Coordinates of C-alpha atoms in Angstrom, one line a residue:
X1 CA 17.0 96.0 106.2
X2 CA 15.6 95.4 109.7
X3 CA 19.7 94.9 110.8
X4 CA 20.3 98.6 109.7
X5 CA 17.3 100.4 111.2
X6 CA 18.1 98.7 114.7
X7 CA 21.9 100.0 113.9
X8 CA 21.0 103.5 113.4
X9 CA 18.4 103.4 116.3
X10 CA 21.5 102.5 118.4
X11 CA 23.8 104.8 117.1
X12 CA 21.1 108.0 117.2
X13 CA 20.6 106.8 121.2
X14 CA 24.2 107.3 121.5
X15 CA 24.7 109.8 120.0
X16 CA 21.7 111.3 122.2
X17 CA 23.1 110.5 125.2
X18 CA 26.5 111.6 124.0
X19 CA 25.9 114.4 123.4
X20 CA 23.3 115.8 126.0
X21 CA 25.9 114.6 128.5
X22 CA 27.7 117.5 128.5
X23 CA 24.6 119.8 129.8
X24 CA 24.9 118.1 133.3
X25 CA 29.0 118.2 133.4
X26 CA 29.6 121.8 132.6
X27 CA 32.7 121.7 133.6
X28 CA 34.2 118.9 131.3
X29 CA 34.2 121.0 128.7
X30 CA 36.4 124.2 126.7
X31 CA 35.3 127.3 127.5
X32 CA 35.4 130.8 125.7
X33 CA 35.5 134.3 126.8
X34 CA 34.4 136.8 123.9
X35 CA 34.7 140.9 123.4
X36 CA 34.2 142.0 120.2
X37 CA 33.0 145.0 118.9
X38 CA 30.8 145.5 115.7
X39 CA 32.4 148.1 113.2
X40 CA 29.8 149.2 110.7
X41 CA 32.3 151.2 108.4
X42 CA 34.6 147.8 107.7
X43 CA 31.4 145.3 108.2
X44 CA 33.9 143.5 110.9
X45 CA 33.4 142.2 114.1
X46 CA 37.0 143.1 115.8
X47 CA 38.2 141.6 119.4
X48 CA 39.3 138.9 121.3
X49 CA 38.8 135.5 123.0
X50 CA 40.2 133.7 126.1
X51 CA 40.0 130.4 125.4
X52 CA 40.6 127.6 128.2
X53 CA 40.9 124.9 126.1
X54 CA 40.5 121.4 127.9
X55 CA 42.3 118.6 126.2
X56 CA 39.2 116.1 125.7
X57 CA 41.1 113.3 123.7
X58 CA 43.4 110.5 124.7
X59 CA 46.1 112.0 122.8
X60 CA 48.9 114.3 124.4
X61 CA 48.7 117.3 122.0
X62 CA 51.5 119.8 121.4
X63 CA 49.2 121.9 119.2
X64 CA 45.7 123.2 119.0
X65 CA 43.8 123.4 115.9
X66 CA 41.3 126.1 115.7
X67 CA 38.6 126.1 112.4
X68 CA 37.8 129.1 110.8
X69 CA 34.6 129.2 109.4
X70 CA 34.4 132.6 107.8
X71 CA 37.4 132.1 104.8
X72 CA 35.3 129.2 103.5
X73 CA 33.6 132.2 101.8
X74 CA 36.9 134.5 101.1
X75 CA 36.9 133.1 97.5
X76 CA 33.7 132.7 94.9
X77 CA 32.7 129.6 93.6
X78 CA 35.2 129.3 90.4
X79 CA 32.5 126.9 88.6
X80 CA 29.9 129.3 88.4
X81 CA 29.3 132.7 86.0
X82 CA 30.1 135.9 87.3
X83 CA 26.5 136.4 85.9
X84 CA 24.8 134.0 87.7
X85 CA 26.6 135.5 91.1
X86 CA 24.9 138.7 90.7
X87 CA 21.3 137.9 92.6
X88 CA 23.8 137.4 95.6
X89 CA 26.2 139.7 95.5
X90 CA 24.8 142.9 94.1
X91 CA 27.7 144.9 94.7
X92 CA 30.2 142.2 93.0
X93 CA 31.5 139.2 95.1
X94 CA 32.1 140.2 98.5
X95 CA 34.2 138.1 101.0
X96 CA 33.7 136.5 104.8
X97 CA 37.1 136.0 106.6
X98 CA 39.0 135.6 109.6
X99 CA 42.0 137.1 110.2
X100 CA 44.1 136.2 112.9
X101 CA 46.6 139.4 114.8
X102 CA 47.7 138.2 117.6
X103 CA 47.8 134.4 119.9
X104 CA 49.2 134.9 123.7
X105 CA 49.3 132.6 126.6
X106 CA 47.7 133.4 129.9
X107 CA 50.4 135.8 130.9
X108 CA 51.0 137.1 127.6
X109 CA 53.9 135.7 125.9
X110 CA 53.4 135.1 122.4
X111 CA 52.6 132.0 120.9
X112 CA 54.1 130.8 117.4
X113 CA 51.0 129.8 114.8
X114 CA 50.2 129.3 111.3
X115 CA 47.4 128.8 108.8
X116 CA 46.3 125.7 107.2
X117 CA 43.8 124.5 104.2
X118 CA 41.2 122.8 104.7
X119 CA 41.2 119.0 103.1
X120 CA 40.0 118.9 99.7
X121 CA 36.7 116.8 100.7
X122 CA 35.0 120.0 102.4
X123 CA 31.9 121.3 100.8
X124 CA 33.6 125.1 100.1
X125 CA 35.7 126.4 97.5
X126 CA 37.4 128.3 99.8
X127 CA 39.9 126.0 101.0
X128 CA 42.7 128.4 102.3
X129 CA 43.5 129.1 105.9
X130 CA 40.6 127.2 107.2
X131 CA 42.6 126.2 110.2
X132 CA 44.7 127.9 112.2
X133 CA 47.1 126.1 114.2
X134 CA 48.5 127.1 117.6
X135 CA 52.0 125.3 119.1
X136 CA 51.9 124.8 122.7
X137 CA 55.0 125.4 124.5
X138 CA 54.4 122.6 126.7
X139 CA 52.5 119.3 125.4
X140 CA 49.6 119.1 127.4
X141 CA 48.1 115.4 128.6
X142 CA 44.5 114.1 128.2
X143 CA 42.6 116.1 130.8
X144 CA 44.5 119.1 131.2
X145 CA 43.5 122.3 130.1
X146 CA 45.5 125.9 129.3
X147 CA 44.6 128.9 128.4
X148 CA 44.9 131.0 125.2
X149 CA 44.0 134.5 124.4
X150 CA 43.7 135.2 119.9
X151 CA 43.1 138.2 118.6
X152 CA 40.8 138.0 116.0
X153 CA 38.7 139.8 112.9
X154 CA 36.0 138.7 110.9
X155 CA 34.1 140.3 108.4
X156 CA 30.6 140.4 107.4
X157 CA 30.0 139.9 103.2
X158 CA 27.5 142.8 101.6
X159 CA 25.4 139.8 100.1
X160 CA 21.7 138.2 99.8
X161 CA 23.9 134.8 101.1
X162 CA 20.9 134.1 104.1
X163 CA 24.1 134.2 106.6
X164 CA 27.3 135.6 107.5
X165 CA 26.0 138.8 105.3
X166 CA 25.1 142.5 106.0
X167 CA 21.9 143.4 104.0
X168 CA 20.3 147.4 104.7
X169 CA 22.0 147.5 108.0
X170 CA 21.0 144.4 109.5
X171 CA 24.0 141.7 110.3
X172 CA 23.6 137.7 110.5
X173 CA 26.2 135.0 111.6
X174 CA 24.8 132.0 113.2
X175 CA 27.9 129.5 113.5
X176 CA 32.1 130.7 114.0
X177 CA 32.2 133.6 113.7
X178 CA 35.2 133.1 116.2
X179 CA 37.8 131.0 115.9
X180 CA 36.5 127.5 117.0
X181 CA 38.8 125.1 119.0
X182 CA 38.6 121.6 117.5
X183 CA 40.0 118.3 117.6
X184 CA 43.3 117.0 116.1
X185 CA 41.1 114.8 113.3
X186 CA 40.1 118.4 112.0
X187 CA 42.6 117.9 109.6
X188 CA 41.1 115.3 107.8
X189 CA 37.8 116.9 107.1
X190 CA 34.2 117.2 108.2
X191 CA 32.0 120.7 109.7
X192 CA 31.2 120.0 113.4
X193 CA 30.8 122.8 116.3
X194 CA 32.2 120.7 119.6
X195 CA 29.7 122.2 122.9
X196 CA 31.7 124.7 125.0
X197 CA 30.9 127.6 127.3
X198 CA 30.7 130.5 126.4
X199 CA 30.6 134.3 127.3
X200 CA 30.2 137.4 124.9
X201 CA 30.4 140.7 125.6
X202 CA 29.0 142.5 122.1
X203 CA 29.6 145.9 121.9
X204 CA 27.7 147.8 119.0
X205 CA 26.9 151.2 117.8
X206 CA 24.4 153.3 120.0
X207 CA 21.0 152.9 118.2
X208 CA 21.5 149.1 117.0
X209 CA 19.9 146.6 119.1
X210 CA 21.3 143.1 119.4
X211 CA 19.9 139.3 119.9
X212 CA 22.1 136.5 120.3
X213 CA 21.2 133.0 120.3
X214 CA 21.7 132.2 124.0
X215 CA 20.0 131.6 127.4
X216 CA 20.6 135.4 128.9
X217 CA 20.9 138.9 127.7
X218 CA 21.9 142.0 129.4
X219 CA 22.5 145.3 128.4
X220 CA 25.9 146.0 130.2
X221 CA 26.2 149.7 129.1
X222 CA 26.5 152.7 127.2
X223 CA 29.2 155.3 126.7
X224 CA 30.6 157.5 124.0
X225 CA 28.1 156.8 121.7
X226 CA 28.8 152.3 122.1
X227 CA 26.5 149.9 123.6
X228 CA 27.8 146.5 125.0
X229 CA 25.4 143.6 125.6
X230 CA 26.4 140.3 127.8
X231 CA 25.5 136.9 126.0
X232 CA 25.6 133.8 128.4
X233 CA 24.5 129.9 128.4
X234 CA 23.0 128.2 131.6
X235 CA 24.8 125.0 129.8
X236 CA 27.3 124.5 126.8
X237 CA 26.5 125.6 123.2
X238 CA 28.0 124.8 119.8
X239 CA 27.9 128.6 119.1
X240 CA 26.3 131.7 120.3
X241 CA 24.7 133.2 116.8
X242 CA 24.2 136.9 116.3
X243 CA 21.6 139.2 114.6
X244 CA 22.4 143.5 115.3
X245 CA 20.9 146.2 113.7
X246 CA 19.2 149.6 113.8
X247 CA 16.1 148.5 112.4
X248 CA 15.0 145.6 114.8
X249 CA 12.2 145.4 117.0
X250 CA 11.0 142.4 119.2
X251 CA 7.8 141.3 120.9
X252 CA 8.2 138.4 123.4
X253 CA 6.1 135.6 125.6
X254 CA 7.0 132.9 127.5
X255 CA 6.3 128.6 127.4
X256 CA 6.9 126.5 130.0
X257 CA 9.8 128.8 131.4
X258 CA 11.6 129.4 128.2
X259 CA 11.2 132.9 127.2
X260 CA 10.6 133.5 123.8
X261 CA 11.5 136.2 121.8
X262 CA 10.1 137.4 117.5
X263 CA 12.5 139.7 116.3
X264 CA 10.9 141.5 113.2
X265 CA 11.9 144.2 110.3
X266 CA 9.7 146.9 109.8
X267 CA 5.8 145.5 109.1
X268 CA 7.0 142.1 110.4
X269 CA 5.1 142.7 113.7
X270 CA 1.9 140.8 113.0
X271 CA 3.6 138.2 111.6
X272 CA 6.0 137.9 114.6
X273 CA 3.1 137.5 116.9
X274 CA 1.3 135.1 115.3
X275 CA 4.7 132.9 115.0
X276 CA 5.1 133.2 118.8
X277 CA 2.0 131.5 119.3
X278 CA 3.1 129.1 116.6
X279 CA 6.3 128.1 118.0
X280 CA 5.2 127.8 121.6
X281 CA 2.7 124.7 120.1
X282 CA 5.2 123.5 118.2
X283 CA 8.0 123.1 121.5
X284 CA 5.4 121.5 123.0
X285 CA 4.8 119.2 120.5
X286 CA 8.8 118.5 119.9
X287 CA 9.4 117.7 123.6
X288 CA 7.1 115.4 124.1
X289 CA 8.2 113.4 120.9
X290 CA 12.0 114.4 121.6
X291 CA 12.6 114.6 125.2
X292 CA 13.4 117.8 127.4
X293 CA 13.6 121.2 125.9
X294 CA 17.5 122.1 127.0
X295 CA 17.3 125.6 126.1
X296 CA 16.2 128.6 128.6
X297 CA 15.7 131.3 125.7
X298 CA 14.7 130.9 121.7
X299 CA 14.7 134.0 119.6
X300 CA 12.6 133.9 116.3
X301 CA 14.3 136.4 113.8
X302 CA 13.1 137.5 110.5
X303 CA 16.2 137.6 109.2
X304 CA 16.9 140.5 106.6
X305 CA 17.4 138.8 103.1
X306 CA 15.0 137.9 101.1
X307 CA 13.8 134.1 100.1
X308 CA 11.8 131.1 101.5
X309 CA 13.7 129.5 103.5
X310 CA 14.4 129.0 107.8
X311 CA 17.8 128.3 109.6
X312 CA 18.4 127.2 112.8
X313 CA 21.3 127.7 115.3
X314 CA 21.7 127.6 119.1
X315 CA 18.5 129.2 120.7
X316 CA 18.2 131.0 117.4
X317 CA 15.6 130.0 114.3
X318 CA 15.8 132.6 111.3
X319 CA 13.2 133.0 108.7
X320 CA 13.7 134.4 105.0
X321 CA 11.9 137.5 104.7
X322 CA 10.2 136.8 101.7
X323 CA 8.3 134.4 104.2
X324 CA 7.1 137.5 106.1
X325 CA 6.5 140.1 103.2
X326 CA 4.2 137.8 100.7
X327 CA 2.7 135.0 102.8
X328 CA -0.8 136.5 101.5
X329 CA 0.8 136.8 97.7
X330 CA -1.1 135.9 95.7
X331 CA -4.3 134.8 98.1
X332 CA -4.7 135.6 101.4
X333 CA -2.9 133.1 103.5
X334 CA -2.0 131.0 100.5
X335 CA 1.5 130.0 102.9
X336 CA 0.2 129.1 106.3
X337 CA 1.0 125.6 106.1
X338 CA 4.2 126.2 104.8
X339 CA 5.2 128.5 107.5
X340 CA 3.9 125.8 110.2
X341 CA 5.9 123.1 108.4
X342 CA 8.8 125.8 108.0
X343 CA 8.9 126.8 111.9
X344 CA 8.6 123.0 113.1
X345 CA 11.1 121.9 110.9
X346 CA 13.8 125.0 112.1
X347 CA 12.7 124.0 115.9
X348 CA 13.0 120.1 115.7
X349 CA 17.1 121.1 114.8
X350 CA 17.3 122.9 118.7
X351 CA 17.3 118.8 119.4
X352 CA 19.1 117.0 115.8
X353 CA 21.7 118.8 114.5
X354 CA 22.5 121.2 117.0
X355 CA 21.4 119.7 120.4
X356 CA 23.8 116.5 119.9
X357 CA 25.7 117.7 117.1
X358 CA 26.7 116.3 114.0
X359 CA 29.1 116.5 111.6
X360 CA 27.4 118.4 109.1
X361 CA 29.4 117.6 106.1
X362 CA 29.4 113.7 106.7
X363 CA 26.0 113.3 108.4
X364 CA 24.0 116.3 107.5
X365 CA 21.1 114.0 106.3
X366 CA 20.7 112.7 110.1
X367 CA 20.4 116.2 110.9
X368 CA 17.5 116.7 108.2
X369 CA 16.2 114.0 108.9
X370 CA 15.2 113.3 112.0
X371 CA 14.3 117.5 112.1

């Protein structure tokens, strides 16, 4: 038994170092420039991406593989009774996809592509299209990079799913809701976001207010009735998660340089203060035990669906409302503990799960763990 513990040690220092490496080589890494525009009347985030794709592997590759995270949920789950899908979908099952218009190169000539399925070992029972697949023209060697531009959809569900949903206005994706370059061993299974840069320009409906999950975030403008907001990293991220809405508010503070931000629904405000204070301990606490903090911003949102329950994403921790609206149900401050435990647990995953990645389908439980 003492064999294995030193084993895992090992490999959770590698994998530490492995992945935090990339903070200090920015440029070893893919990059992505994203416009998209949030359409409330089709629940779709429409646009495009420029991708300059860097060839990480030791393989020449004559194709890109890209993962598509949103038509894991195009199709329900066949096992279960239509009945028993109803506290989710209220309105009847509602699907997440991805669809896929057009893939250029950098001076615009199309590109031939395809759609794949996803291997039978992923967690979904939406197996279809989960990968599309882009032929180079050229094969490009270990090192290289090109560039791609894909034109892109996804859609938002109408559900109480905690993610990927709409729910009374307010819209939640935290991982892919772009198209996701990954490596050739995709095809073979596993969920894991490889760290890129990345760039978002998010343009939304005058009136809706927008936080993303990363370091900076500017409001670029406003004209015939559309606001566009810049999203940008100081260092690569595994995803850049969104939360928009005409309903959100914000109060903010700062801890040792890293502005924070609470995102609240209406009467969430108290709550959101008091979590600030919370969270600012609990980084403290975290870095010390974990190492650096590598973020520059972390935004707190009270995330629209109800339920007790937190996720976590790049720079972004979301809390189930239920949290919020009955955490002095049935005695005043009867869930205190919980939502200390809840918040450290949410924060911890800025360092496991997301801060040197893992492959969330094979190693989840190191993720879980260790947060």
């Amino acid at each position: 038994m003492k064999r294995v513990w030193k084993t895992l040690a090992v490999a959770l220092l590698v994998s530490l170092v492995c992945g935090l490496a990339w903070a200090d080589e920015a440029g070893d890494v893919s990059s992505y420039d994203i416009r998209v525009t949030l359409d409330p009347t089709t629940q779709t985030l429409v646009g495009s991406q420029q991708v300059d794709y860097l060839n990480d592997t030791d393989e020449t590759l004559d194709e890109i593989l890209f993962c598509l995270i949103a038509n894991r949920g195009a199709e329900p789950n066949p096992h279960v009774h239509p009945a028993l899908l109803d506290p989710q979908y209220v309105h009847g099952f509602d699907p997440t996809w991805t669809r896929i218009r057009r893939v250029t190169d950098d001076v615009d000539r199309p590109l031939t592509h395809h759609l794949e399925p996803l291997p039978p070992a992923m967690q979904t029972y939406s197996l279809d299209d989960g990968i599309l697949t882009v032929e180079l023209p050229d094969s490009l060697e270990p090192g290289e990079r090109t560039t791609l531009d894909i034109q892109f959809e996804t859609r938002f569900a109408r559900a109480l799913i905690l993610d990927n949903c709409v729910y009374r206005g307010t819209y939640v994706w935290r991982f892919g809701w772009n198209p996701i370059a990954v490596p050739p061993t995709a095809r073979g299974g596993g969920f894991f976001l490889p760290a890129a840069e990345y760039r978002v320009e998010l343009t939304v409906p005058e009136g809706y207010r927008v936080f993303g999950g990363a370091d900076h975030q500017t409001r670029l403008k406003t004209n015939s009735g559309l606001t566009t907001y810049e999203l940008t990293n100081d260092r690569p991220a595994r995803s850049v998660p969104l939360v928009a809405g005409p309903d959100l508010e914000a109060v903010s503070s700062t801890w040792n340089g890293v502005d924070l931000e609470a995102v609240y629904l209406p009467g969430g405000e108290t709550f959101a203060r008091v979590a600030l204070s919370h969270v600012a301990e609990i980084l403290a606490s975290h870095s010390e035990r974990f190492g650096p903090f590598g973020y520059g911003r972390v935004v707190l949102v009270e995330s629209p669906t109800p339920g007790f329950y937190g996720m976590a994403a790049d720079g972004m921790i979301l809390i189930g409302r239920s949290v919020i609206q009955l955490k002095d149900i049935p005695a005043l401050g009867i869930y205190d503990r919980f939502v200390e435990y809840l918040l450290a647990h949410e924060s911890a995953h800025l360092w496991w799960g997301i801060g040197i990645g893992t492959d969330f389908d094979a190693e989840n439980w190191i993720s879980e763990g260790f947060a």
